[in-house]
PDB file of C-alpha atoms and ligand atoms in Angstrom:
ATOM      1  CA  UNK A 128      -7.317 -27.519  -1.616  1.00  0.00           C
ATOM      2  CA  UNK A 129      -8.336 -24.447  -2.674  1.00  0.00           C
ATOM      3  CA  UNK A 130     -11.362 -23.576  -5.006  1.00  0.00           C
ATOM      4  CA  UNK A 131     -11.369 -21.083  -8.005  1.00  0.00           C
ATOM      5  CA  UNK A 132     -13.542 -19.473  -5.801  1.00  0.00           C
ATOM      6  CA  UNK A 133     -11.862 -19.481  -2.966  1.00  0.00           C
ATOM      7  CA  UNK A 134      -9.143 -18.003  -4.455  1.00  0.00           C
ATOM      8  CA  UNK A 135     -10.882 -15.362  -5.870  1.00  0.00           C
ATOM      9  CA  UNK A 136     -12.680 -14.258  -3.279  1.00  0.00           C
ATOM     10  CA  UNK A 137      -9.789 -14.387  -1.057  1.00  0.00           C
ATOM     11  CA  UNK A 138      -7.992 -11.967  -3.060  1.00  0.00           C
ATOM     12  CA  UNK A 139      -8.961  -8.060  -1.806  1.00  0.00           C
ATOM     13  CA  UNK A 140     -11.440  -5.942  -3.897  1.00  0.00           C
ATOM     14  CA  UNK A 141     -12.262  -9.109  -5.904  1.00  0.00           C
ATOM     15  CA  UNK A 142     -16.009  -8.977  -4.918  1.00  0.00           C
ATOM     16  CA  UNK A 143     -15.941  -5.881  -7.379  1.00  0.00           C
ATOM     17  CA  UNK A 144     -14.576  -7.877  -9.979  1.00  0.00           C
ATOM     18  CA  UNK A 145     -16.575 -10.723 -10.293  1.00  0.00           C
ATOM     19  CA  UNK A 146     -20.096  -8.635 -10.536  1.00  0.00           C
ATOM     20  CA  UNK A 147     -22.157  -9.454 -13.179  1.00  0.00           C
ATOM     21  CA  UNK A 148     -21.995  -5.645 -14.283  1.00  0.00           C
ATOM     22  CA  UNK A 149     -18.526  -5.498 -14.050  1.00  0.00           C
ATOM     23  CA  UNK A 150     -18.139  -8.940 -16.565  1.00  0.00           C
ATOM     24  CA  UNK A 151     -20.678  -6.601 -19.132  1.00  0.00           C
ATOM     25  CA  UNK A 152     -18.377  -3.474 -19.137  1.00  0.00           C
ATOM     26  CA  UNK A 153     -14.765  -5.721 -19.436  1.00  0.00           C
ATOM     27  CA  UNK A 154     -16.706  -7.587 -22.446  1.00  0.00           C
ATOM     28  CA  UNK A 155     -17.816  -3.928 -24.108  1.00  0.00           C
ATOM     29  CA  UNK A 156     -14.001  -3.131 -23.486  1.00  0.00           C
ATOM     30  CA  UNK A 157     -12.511  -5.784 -24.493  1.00  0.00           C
ATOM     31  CA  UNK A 158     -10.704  -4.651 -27.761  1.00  0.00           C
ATOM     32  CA  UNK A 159      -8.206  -2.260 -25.389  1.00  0.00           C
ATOM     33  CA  UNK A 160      -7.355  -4.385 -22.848  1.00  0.00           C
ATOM     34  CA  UNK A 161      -5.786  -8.007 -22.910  1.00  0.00           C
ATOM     35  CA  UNK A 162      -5.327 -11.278 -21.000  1.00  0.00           C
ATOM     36  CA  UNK A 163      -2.672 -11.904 -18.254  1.00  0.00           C
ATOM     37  CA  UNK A 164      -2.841 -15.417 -17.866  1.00  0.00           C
ATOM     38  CA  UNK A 165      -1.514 -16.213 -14.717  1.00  0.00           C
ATOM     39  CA  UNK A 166       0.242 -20.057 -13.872  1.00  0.00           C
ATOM     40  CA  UNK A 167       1.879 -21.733 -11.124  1.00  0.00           C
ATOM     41  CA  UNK A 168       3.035 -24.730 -11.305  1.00  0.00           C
ATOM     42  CA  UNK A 169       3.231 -27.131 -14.170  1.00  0.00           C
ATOM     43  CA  UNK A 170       3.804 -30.829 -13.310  1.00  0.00           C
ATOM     44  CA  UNK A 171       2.016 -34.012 -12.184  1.00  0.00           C
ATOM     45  CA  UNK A 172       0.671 -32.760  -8.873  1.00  0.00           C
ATOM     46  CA  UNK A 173      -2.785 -32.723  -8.477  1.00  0.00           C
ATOM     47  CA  UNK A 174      -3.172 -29.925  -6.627  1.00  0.00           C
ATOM     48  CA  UNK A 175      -5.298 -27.178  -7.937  1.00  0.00           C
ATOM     49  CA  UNK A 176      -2.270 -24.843  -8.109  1.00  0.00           C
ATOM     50  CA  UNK A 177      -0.564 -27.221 -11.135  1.00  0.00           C
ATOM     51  CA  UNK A 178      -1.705 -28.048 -14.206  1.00  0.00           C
ATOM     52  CA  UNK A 179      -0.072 -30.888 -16.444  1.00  0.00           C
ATOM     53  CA  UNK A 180       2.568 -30.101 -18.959  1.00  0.00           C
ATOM     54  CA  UNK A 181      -0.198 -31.629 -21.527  1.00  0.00           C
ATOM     55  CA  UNK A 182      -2.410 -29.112 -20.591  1.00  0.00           C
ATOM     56  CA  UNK A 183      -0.055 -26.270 -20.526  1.00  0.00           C
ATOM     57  CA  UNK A 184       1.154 -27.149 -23.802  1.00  0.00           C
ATOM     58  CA  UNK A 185      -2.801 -27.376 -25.137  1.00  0.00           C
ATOM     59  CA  UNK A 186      -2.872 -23.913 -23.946  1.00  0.00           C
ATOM     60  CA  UNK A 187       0.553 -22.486 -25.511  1.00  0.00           C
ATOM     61  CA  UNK A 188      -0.996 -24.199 -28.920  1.00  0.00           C
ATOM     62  CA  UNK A 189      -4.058 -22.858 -28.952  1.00  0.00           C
ATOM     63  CA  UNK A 190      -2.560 -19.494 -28.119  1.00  0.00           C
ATOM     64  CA  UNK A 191      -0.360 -20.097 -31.174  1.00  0.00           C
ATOM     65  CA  UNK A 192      -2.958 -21.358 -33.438  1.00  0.00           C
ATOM     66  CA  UNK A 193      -5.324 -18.057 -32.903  1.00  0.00           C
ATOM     67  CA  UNK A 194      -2.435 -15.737 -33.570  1.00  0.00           C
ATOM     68  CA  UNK A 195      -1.543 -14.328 -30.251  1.00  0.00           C
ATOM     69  CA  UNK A 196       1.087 -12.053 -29.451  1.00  0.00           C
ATOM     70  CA  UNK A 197       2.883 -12.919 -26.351  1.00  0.00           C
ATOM     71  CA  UNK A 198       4.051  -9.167 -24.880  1.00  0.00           C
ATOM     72  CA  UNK A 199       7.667  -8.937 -23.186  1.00  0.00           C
ATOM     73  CA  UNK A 200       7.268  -6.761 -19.816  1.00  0.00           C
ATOM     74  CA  UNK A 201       9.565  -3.593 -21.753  1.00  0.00           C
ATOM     75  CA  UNK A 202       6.611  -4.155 -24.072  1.00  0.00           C
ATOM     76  CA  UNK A 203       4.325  -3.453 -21.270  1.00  0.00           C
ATOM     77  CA  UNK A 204       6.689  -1.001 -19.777  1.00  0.00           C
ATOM     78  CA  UNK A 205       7.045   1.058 -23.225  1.00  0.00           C
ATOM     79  CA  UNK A 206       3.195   1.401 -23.252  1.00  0.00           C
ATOM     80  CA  UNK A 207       2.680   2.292 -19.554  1.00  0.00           C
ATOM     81  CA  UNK A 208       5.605   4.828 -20.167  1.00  0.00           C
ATOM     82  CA  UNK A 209       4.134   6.012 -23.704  1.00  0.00           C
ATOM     83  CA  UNK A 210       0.934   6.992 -21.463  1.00  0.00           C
ATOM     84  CA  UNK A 211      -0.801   3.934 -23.801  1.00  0.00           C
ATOM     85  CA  UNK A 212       0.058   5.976 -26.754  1.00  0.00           C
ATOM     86  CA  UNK A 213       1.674   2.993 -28.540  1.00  0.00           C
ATOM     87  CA  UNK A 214      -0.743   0.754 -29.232  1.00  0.00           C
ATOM     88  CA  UNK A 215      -0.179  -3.133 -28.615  1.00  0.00           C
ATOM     89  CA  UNK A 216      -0.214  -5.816 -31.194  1.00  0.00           C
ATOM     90  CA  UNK A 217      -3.356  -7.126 -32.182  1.00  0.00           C
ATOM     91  CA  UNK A 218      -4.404  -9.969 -29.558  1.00  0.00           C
ATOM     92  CA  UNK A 219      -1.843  -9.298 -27.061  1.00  0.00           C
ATOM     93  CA  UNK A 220      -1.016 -11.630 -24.362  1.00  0.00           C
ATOM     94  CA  UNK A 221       1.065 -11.868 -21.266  1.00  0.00           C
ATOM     95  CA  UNK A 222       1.691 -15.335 -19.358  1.00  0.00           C
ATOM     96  CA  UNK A 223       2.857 -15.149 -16.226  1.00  0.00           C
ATOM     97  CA  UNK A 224       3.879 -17.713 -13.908  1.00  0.00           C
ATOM     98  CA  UNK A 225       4.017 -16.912  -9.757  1.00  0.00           C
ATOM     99  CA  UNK A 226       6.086 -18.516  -7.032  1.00  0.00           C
ATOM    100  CA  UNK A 227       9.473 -19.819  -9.010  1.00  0.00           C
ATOM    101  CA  UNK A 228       8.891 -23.991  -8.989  1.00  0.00           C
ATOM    102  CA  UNK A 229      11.656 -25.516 -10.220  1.00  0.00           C
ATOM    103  CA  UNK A 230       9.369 -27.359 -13.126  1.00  0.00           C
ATOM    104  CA  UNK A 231       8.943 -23.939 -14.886  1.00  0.00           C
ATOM    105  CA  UNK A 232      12.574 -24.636 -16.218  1.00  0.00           C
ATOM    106  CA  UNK A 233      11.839 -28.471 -16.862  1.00  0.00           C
ATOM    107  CA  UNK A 234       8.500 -28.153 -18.126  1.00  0.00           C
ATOM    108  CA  UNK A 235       7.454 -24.280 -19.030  1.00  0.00           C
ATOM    109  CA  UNK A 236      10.297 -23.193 -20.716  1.00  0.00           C
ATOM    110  CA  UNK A 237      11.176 -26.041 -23.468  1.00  0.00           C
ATOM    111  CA  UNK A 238       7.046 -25.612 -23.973  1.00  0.00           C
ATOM    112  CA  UNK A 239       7.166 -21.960 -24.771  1.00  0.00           C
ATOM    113  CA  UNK A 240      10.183 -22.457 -26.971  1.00  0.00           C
ATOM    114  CA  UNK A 241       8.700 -24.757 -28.992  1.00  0.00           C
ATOM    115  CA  UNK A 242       5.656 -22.282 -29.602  1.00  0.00           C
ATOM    116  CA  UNK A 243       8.257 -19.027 -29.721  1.00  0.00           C
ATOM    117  CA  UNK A 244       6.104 -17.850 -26.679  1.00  0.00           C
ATOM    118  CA  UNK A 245       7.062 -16.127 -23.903  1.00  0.00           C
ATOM    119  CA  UNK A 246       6.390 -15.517 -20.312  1.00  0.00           C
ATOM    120  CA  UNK A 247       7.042 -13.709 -17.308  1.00  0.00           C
ATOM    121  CA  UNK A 248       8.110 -15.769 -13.667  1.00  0.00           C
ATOM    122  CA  UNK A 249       7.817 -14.159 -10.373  1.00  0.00           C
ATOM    123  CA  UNK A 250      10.222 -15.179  -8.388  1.00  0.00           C
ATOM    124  CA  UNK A 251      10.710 -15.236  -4.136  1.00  0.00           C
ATOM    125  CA  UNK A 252      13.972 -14.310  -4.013  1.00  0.00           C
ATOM    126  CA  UNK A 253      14.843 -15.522  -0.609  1.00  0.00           C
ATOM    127  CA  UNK A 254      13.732 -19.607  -1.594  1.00  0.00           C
ATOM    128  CA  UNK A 255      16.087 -19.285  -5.308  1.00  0.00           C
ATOM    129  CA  UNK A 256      17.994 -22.588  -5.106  1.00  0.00           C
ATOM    130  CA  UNK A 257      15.657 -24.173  -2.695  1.00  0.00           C
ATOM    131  CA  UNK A 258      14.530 -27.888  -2.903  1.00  0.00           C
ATOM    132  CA  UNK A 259      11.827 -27.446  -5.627  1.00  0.00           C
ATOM    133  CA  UNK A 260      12.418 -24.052  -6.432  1.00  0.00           C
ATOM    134  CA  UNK A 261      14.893 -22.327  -9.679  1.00  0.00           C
ATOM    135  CA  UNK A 262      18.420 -21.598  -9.319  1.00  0.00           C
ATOM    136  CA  UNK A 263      19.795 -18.462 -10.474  1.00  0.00           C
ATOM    137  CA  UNK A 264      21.748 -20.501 -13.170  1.00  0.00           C
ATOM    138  CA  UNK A 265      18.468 -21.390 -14.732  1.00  0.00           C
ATOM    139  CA  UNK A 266      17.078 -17.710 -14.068  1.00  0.00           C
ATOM    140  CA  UNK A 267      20.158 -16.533 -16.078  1.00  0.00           C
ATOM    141  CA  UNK A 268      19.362 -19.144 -18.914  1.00  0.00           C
ATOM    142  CA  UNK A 269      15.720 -18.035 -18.990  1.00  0.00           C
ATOM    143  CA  UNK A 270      16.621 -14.505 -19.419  1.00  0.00           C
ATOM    144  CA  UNK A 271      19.371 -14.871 -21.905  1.00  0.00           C
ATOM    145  CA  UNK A 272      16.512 -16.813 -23.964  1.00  0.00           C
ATOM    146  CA  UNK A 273      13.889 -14.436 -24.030  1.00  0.00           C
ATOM    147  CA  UNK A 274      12.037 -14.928 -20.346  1.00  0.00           C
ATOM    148  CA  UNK A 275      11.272 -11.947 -18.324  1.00  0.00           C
ATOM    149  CA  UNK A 276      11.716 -11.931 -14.447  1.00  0.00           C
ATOM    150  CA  UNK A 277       9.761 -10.035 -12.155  1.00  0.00           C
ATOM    151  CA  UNK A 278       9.756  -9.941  -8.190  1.00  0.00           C
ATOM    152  CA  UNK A 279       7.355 -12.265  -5.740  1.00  0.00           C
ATOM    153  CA  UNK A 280       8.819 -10.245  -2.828  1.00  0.00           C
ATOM    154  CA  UNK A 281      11.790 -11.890  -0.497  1.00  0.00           C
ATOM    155  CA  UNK A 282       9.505 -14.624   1.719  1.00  0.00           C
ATOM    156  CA  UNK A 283       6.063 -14.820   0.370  1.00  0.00           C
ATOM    157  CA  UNK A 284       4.554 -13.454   3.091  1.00  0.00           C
ATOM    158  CA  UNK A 285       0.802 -11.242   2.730  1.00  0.00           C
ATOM    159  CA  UNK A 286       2.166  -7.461   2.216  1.00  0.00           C
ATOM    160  CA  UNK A 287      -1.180  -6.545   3.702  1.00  0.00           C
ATOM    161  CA  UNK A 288      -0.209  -8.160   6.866  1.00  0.00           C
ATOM    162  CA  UNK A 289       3.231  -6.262   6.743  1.00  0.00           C
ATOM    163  CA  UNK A 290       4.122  -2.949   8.978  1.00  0.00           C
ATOM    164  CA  UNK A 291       5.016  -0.260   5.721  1.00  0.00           C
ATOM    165  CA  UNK A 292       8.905  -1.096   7.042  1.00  0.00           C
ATOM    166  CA  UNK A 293       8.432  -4.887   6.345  1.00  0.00           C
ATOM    167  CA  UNK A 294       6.721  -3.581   3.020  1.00  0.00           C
ATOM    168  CA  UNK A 295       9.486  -1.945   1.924  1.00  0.00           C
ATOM    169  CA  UNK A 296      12.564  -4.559   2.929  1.00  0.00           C
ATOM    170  CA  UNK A 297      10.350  -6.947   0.581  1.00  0.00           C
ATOM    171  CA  UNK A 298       9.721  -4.803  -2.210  1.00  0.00           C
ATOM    172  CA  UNK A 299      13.332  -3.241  -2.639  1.00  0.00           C
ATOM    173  CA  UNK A 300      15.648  -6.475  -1.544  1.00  0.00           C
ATOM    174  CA  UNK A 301      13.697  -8.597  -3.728  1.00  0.00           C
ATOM    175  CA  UNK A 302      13.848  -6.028  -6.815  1.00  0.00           C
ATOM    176  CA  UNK A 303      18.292  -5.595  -5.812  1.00  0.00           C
ATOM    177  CA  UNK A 304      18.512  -9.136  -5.926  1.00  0.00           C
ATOM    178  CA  UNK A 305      16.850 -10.469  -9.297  1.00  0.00           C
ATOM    179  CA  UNK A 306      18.466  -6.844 -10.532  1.00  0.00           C
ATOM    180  CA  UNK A 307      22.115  -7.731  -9.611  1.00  0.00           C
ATOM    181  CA  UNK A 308      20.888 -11.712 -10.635  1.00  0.00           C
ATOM    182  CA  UNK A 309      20.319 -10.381 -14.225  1.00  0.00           C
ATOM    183  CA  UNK A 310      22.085  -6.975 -14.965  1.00  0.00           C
ATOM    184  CA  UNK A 311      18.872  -5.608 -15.988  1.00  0.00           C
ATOM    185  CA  UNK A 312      15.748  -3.775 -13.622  1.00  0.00           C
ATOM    186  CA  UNK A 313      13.068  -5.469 -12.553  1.00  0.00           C
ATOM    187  CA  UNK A 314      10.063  -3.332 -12.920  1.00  0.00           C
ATOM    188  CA  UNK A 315       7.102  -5.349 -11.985  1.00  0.00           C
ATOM    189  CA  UNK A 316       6.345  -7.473  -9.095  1.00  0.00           C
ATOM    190  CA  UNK A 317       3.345  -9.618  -8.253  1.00  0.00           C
ATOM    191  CA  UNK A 318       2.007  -9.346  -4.846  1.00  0.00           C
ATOM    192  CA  UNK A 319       1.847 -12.838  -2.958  1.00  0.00           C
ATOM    193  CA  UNK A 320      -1.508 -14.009  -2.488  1.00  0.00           C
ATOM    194  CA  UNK A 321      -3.111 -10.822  -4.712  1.00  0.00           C
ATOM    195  CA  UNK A 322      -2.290  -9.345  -1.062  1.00  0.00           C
ATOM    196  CA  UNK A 323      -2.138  -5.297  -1.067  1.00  0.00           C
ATOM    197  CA  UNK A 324      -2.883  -2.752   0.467  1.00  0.00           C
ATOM    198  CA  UNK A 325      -3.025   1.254  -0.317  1.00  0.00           C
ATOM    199  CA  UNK A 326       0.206   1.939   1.309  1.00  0.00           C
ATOM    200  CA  UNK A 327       1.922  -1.257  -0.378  1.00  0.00           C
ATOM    201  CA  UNK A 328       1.525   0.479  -3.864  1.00  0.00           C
ATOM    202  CA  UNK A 329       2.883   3.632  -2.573  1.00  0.00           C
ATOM    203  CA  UNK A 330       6.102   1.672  -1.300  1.00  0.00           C
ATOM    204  CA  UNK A 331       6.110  -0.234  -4.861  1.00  0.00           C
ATOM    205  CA  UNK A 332       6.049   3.070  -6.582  1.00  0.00           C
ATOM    206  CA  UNK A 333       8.775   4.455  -4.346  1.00  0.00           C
ATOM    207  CA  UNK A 334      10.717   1.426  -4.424  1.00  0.00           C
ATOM    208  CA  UNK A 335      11.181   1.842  -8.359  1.00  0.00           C
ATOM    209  CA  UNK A 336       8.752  -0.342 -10.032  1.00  0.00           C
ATOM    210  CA  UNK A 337       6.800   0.497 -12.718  1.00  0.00           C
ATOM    211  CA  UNK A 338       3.525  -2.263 -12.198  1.00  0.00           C
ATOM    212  CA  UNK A 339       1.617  -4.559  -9.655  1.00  0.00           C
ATOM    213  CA  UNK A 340       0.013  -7.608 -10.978  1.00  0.00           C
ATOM    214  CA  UNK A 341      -2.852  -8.357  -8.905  1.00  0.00           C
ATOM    215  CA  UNK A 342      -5.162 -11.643  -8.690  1.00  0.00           C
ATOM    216  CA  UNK A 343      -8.218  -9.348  -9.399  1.00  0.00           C
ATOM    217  CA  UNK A 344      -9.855 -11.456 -11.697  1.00  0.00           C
ATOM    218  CA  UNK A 345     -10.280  -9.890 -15.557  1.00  0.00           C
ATOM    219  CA  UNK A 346      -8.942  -8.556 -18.851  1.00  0.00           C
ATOM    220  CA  UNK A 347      -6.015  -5.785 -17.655  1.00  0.00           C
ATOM    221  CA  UNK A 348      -7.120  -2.549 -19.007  1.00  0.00           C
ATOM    222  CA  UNK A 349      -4.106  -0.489 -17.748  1.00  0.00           C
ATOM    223  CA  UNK A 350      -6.520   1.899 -15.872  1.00  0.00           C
ATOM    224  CA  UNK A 351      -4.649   1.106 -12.428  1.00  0.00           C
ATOM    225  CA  UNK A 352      -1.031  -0.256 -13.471  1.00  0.00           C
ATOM    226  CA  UNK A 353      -0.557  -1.045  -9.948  1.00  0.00           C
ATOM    227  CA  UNK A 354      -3.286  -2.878  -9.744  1.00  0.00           C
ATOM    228  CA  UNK A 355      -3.055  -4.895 -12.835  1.00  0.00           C
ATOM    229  CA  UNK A 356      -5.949  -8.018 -13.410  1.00  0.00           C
ATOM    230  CA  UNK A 357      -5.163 -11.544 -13.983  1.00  0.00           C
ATOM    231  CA  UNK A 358      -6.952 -14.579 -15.301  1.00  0.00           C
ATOM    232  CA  UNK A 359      -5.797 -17.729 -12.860  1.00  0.00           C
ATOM    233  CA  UNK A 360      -5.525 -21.248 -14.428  1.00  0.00           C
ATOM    234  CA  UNK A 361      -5.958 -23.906 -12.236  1.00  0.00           C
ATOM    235  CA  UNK A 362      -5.537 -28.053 -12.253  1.00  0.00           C
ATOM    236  CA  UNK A 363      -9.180 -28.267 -12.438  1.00  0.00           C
ATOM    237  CA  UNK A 364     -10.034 -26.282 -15.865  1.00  0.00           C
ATOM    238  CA  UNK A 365     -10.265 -28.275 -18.826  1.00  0.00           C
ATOM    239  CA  UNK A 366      -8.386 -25.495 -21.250  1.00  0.00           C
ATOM    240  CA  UNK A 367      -7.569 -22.141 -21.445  1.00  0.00           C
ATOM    241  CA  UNK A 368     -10.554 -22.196 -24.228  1.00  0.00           C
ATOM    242  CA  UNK A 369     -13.234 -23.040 -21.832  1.00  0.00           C
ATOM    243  CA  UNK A 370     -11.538 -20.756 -19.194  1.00  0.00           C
ATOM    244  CA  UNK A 371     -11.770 -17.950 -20.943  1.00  0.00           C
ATOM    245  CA  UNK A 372     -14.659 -18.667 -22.749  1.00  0.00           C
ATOM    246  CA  UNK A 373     -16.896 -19.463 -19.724  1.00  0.00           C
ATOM    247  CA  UNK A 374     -16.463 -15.537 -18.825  1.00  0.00           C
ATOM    248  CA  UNK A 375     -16.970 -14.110 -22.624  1.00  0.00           C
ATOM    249  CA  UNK A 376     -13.556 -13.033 -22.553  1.00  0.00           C
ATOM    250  CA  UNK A 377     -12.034 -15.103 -25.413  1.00  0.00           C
ATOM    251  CA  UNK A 378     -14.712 -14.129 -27.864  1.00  0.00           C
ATOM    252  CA  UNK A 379     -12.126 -15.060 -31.137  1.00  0.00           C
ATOM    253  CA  UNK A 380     -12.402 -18.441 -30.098  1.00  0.00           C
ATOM    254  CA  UNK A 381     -15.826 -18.777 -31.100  1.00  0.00           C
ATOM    255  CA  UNK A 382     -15.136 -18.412 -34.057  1.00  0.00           C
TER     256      UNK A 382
HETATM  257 ZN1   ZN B 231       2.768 -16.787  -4.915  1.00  0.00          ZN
END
């Protein structure tokens, strides 16, 4: 079992992050930077990794109800690119959802239909078609649906443990094999277990992508867009309301 806390102060360079200081300046900030939710599994585990497909579809309708935008990754990509030129839609979101369970096809993606929401899903391409895990049939559906893909590296393993060759071989065959999966490139990956080092973003820049989501913990303000912040749900929160409100960073829902 892991703790919220744990996990966050597992994750490198979170100890920054979670400062009381830090909290201030995001909340001063707020109005040019937005939420990346970040999920993993949705089901009837009760691990703190999964949370219910009652809660996830609490979340998606309260999302809905207060008006936000769910951003695709070209979205993201277009604004990076435009040097943040173009400004995002009013209360911008972007849900993402690490590691590729199978029950983000059975339970995640009729969900965010049903709310015209949509997400992002990091996928390990070495375990697709695994016990548990999606199939590139489903990955195909996603996509031709609306659902972004973005790479979780080939095994999973800690690119901070990795020699800068291992690095790369995870970065680049993971990003070839979603790009031949879906005819399209795959410009963002998620680093498994928030795991990076200084040399790992160099090798994701030279390998082609565009952004790193992180598990720094925080509203993304597109300041390091390798380095990008992410607000972890886990089986043990009550909503994304008292999530987010807990750290001042939902301040609409107050209202
Ligand atoms: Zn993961």
């Amino acid at each position: 079992m892991v703790t919220r806390r744990q996990f966050l102060f597992g994750c490198a360079g979170t100890l920054a992050a979670l400062s009381g200081a830090s909290f201030a300046s995001e909340y001063k900030k707020i109005n040019k930077s937005i939420p990346i939710l970040l999920y993993h599994r949705v089901g009837y585990q009760t691990d703190n990794y999964t949370v219910s497909p009652t809660r996830f579809e609490d979340d998606m309708r309260t999302l809905s109800r207060e008006g936000y935008t769910c951003l695709s990754l070209a979205q993201v990509k277009q604004y990076l690119q435009s040097t943040r030129s173009t400004p995002l839609p009013d209360k911008s979101i972007l849900i993402t959802l690490d590691d590729g369970y199978l029950d983000n096809y059975i339970n995640v993606f009729p969900i965010l239909q049903q709310y015209n929401m949509k997400a992002s899903f990091y996928i390990i391409t070495g375990m697709i078609g695994e016990d548990d895990r999606l199939t590139a049939s489903q990955i195909r559906e996603m996509q031709a649906a609306g659902m972004d893909f973005g790479s979780h590296t080939v095994t999973h393993r800690f690119l901070s443990e990795l020699t800068p060759a291992e690095m790369k071989i995870e970065l680049t065959n993971s990003k070839i094999a979603l790009e031949q999966l879906l005819g399209k490139s795959i410009d963002f990956v998620a680093y498994p277990g928030g795991s990076y080092n200084t040399q790992t973003l160099t090798i994701a820049k030279e390998a082609g992508y565009e952004a790193g989501l992180s598990t720094h913990y925080g509203y993304e303000m597109f300041h390091s867009p390798f380095e990008m912040k992410r607000i972890p749900l886990f089986h043990y929160d009550r909503s994304i309301t008292y999530v987010m409100l807990r750290k001042g960073l939902l301040p609409t829902l107050l209202q």
